[in-house]
PDB file of C-alpha atoms in Angstrom:
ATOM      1  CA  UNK A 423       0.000   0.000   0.000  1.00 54.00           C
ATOM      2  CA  UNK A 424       0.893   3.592  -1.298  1.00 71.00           C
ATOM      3  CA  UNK A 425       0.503   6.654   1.152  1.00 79.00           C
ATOM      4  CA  UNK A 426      -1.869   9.157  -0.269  1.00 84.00           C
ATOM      5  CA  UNK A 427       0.282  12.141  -0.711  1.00 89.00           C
ATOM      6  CA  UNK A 428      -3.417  14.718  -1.644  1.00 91.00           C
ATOM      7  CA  UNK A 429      -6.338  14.909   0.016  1.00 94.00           C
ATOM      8  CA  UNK A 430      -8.052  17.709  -2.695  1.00 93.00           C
ATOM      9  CA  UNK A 431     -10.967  19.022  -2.060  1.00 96.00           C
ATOM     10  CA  UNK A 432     -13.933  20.594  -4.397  1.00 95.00           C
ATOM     11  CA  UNK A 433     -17.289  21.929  -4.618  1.00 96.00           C
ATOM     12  CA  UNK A 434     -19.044  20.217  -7.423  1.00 95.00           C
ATOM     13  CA  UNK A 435     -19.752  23.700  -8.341  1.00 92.00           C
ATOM     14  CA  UNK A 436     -23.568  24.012  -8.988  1.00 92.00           C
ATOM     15  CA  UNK A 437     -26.302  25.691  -7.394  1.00 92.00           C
ATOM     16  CA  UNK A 438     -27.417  25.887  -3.102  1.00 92.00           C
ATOM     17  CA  UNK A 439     -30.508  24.512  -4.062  1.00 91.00           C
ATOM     18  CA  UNK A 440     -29.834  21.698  -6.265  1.00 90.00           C
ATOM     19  CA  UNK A 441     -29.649  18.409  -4.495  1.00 92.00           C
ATOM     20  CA  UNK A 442     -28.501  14.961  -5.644  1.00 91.00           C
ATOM     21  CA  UNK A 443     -25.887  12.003  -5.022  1.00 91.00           C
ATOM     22  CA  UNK A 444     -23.410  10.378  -6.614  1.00 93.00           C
ATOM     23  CA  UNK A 445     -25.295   8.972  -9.388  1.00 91.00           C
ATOM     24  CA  UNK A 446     -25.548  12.897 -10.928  1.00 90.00           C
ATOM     25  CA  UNK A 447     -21.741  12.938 -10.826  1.00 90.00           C
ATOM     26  CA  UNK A 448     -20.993   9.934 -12.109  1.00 89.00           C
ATOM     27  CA  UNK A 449     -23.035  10.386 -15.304  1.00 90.00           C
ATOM     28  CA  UNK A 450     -21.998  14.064 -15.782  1.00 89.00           C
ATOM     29  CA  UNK A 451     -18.141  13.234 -15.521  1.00 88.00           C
ATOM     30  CA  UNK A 452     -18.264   9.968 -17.695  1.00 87.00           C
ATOM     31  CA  UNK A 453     -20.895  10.945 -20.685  1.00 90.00           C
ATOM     32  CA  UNK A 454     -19.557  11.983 -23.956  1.00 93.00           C
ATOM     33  CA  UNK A 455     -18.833  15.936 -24.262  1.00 93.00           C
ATOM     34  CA  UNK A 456     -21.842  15.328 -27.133  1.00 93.00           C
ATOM     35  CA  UNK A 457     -24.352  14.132 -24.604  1.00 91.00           C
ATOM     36  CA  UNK A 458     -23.402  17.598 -22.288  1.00 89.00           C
ATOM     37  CA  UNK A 459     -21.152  15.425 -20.003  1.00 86.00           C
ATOM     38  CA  UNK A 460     -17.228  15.853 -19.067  1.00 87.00           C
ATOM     39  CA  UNK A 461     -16.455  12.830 -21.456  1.00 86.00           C
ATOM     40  CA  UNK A 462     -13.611  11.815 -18.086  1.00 84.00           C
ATOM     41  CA  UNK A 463     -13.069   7.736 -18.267  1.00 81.00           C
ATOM     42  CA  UNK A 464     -13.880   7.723 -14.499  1.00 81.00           C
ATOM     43  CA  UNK A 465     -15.326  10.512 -12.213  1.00 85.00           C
ATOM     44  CA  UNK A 466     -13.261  12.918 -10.605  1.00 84.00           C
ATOM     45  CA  UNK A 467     -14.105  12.333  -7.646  1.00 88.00           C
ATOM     46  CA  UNK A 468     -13.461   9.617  -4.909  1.00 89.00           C
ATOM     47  CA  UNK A 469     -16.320  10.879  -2.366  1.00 93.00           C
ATOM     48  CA  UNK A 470     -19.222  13.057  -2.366  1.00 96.00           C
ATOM     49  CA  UNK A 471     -20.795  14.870   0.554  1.00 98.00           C
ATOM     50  CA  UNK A 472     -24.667  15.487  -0.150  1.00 97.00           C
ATOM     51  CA  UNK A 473     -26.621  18.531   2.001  1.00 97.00           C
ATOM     52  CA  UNK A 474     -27.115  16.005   4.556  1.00 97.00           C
ATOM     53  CA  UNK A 475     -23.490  15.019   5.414  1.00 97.00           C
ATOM     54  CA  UNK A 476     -23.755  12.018   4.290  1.00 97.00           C
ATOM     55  CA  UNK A 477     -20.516  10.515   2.918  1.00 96.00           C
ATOM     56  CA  UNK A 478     -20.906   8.821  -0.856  1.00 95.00           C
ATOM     57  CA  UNK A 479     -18.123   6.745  -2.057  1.00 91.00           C
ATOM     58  CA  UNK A 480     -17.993   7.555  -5.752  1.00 87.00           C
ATOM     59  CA  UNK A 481     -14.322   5.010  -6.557  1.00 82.00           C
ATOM     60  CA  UNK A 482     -15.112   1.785  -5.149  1.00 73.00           C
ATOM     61  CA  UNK A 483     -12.174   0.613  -2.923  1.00 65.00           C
ATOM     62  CA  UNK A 484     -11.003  -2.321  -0.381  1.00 60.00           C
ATOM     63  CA  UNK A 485     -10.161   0.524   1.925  1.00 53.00           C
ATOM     64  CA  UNK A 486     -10.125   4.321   2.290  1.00 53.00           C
ATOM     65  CA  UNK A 487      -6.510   3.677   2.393  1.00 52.00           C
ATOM     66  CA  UNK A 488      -5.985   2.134  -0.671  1.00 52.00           C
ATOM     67  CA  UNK A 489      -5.830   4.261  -4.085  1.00 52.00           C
ATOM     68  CA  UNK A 490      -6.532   2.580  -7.911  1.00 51.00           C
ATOM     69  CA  UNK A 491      -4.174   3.440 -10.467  1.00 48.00           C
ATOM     70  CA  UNK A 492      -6.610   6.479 -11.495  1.00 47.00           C
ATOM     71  CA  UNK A 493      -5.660   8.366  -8.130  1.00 48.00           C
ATOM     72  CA  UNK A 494      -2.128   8.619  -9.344  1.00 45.00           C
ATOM     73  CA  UNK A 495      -1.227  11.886 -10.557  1.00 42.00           C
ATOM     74  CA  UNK A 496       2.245  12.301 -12.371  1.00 38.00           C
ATOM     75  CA  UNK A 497       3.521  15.616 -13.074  1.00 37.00           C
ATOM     76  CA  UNK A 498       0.628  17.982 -11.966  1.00 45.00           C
ATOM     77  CA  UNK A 499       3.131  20.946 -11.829  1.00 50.00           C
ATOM     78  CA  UNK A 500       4.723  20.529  -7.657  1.00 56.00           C
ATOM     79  CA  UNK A 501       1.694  18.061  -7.307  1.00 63.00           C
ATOM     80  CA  UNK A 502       3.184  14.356  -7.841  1.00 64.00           C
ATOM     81  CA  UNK A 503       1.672  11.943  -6.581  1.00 73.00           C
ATOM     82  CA  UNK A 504      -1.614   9.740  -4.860  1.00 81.00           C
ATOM     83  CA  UNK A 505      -4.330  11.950  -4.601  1.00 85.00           C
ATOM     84  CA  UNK A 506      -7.407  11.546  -2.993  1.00 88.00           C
ATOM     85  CA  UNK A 507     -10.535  14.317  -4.242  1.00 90.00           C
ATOM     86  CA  UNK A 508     -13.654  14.640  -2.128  1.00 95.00           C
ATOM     87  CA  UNK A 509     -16.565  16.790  -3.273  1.00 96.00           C
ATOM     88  CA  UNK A 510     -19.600  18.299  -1.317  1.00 97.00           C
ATOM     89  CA  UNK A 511     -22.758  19.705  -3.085  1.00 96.00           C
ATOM     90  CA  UNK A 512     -22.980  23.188  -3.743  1.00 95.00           C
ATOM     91  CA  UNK A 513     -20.330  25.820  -4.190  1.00 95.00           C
ATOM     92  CA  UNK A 514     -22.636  27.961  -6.225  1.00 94.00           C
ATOM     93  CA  UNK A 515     -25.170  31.123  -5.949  1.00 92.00           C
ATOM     94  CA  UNK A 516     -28.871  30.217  -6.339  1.00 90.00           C
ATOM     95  CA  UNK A 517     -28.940  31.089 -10.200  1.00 87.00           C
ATOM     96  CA  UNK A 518     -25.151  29.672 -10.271  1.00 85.00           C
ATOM     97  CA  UNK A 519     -23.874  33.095 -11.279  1.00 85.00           C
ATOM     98  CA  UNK A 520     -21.034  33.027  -8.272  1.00 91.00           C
ATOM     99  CA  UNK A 521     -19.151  31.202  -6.462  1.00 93.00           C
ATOM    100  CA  UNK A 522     -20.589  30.548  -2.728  1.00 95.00           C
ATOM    101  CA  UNK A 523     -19.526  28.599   0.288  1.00 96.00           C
ATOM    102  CA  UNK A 524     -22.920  26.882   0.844  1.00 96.00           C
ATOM    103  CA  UNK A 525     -21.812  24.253   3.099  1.00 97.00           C
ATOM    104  CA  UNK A 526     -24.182  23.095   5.320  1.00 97.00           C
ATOM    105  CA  UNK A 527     -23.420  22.358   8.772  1.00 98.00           C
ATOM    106  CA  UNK A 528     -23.540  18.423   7.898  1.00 98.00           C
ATOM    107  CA  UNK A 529     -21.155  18.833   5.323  1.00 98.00           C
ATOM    108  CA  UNK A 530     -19.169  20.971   7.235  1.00 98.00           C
ATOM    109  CA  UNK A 531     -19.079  18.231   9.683  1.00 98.00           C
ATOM    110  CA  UNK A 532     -18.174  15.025   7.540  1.00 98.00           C
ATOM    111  CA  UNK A 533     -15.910  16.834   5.881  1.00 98.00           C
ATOM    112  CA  UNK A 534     -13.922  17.448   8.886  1.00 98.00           C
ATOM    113  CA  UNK A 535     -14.238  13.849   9.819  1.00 97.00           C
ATOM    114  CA  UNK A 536     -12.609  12.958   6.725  1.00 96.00           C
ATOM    115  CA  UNK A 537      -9.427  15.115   7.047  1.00 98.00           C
ATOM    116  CA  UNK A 538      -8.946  14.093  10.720  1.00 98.00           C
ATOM    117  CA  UNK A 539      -8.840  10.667   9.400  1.00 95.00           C
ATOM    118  CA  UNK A 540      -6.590  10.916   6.495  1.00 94.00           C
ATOM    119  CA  UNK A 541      -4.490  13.364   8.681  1.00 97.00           C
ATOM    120  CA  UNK A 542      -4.292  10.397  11.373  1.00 96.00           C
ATOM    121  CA  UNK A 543      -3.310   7.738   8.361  1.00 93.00           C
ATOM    122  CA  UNK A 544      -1.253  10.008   6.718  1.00 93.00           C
ATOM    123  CA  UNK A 545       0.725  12.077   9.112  1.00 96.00           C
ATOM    124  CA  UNK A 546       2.338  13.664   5.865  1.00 95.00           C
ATOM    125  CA  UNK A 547      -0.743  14.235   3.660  1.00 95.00           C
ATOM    126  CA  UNK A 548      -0.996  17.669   2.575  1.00 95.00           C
ATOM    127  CA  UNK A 549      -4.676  18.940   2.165  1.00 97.00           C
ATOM    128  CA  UNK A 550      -5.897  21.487  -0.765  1.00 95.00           C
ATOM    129  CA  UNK A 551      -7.937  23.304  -2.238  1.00 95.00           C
ATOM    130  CA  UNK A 552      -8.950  22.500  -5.966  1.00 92.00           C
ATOM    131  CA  UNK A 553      -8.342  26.500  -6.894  1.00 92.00           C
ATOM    132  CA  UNK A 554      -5.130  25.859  -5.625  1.00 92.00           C
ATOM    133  CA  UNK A 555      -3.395  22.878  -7.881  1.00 87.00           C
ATOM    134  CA  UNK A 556      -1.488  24.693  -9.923  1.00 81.00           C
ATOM    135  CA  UNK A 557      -2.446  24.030 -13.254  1.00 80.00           C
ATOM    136  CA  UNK A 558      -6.472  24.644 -11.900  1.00 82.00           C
ATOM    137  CA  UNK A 559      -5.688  28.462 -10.201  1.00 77.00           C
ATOM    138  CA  UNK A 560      -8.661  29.883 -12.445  1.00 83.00           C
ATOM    139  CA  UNK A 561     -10.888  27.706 -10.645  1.00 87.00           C
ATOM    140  CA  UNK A 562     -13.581  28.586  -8.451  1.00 88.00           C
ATOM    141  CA  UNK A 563     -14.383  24.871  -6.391  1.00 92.00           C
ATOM    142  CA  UNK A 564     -14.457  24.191  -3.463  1.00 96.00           C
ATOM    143  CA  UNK A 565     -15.918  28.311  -3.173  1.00 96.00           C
ATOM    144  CA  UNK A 566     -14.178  28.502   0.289  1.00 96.00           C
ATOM    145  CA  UNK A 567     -10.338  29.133   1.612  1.00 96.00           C
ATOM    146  CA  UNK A 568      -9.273  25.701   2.417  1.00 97.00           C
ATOM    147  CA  UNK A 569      -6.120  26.512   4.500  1.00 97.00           C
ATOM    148  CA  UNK A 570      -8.482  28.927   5.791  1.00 97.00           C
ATOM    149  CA  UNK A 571     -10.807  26.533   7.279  1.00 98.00           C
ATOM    150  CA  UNK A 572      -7.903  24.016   8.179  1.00 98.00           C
ATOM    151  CA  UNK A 573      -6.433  26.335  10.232  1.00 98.00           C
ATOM    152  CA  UNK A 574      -9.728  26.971  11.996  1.00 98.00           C
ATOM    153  CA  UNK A 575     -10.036  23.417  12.761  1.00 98.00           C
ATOM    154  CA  UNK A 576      -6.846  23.153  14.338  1.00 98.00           C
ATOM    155  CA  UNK A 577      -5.268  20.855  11.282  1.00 98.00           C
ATOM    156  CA  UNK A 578      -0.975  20.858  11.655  1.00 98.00           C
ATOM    157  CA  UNK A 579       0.312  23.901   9.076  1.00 97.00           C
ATOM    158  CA  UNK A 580       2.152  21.187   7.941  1.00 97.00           C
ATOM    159  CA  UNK A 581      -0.943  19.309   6.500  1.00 98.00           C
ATOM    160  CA  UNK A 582      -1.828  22.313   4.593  1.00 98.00           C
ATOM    161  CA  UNK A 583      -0.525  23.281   0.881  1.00 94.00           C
ATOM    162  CA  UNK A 584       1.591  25.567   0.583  1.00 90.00           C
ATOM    163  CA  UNK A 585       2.142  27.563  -2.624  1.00 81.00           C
ATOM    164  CA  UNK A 586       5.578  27.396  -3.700  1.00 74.00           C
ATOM    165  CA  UNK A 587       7.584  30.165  -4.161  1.00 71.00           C
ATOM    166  CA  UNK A 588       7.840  31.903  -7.201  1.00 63.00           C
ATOM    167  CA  UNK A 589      11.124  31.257  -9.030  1.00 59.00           C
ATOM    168  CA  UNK A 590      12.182  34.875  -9.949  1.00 59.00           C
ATOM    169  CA  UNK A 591      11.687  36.288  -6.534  1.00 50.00           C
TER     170      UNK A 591
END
């Protein structure tokens, strides 16, 4: 067994008031561009946390532990490695027109479970926001500062991405 390097996290980047499970995702991220999907040969996601905190495993596995050969990411810009990408539901303004932390308290809640775990099983893990993989900066997902919140949780500073330096300066 691999140690996951990434724990990323996103917003699945729609609407406060549009609610569904990982059946939604799944389709959207594996139809054909044609068919208004992502045309992705998986989803992007490993888990997905629904308005009511409920935790959805999207990538079937033995263990949370464990990674499939799809959670390997090689040469991601400073981001090599096993990564691990949980979504919640939301992210979005009502009409979708912004981006919006509209984490709900249950969310808010499992997804803090979920870091505390892969903090404990990975004492090294370093936790990010999607916005903040460096090839994805124009991003809007997850809609909230993630080192942010980990700091308000209490999570070690070094569990939380850091952006590297910039080379001229």
């Amino acid at each position: 067994m691999k140690d996951v390097d990434y724990l990323i996290i996103h917003s699945t980047n729609t609407s406060e008031a549009l609610s569904f499970g990982k059946d939604v995702i799944i389709k959207k991220h594996t139809e054909s561009t044609r068919n208004n999907g992502l045309g992705f040969n998986r989803p992007g996601f490993d888990y997905l946390i629904p308005f009511d905190g409920s935790l959805q495993v999207i990538i079937n596995e033995d263990n949370p532990t464990q990674t499939d050969l799809w959670g390997i990411s090689n040469g991601l810009e400073d981001l090599t490695g096993i990564s691990k990408n949980i979504a919640y539901v939301g992210g979005r303004t009502l009409k979708e027109a912004w981006d919006k932390d509209t984490r709900t308290d249950a969310q808010k809640q499992t997804l803090e479970t979920i870091v505390r775990f892969y903090v404990l099983r990975f004492p090294n893990i370093v936790i990010l926001g999607f916005n903040e993989v460096p090839t994805k900066v124009a991003e809007d997902s997850p809609a909230f500062s993630v080192g942010d919140w980990l700091r308000s949780i209490a999570i070690p500073e070094k569990n939380i991405y850091q952006k590297p330096k910039d080379k001229n300066g």
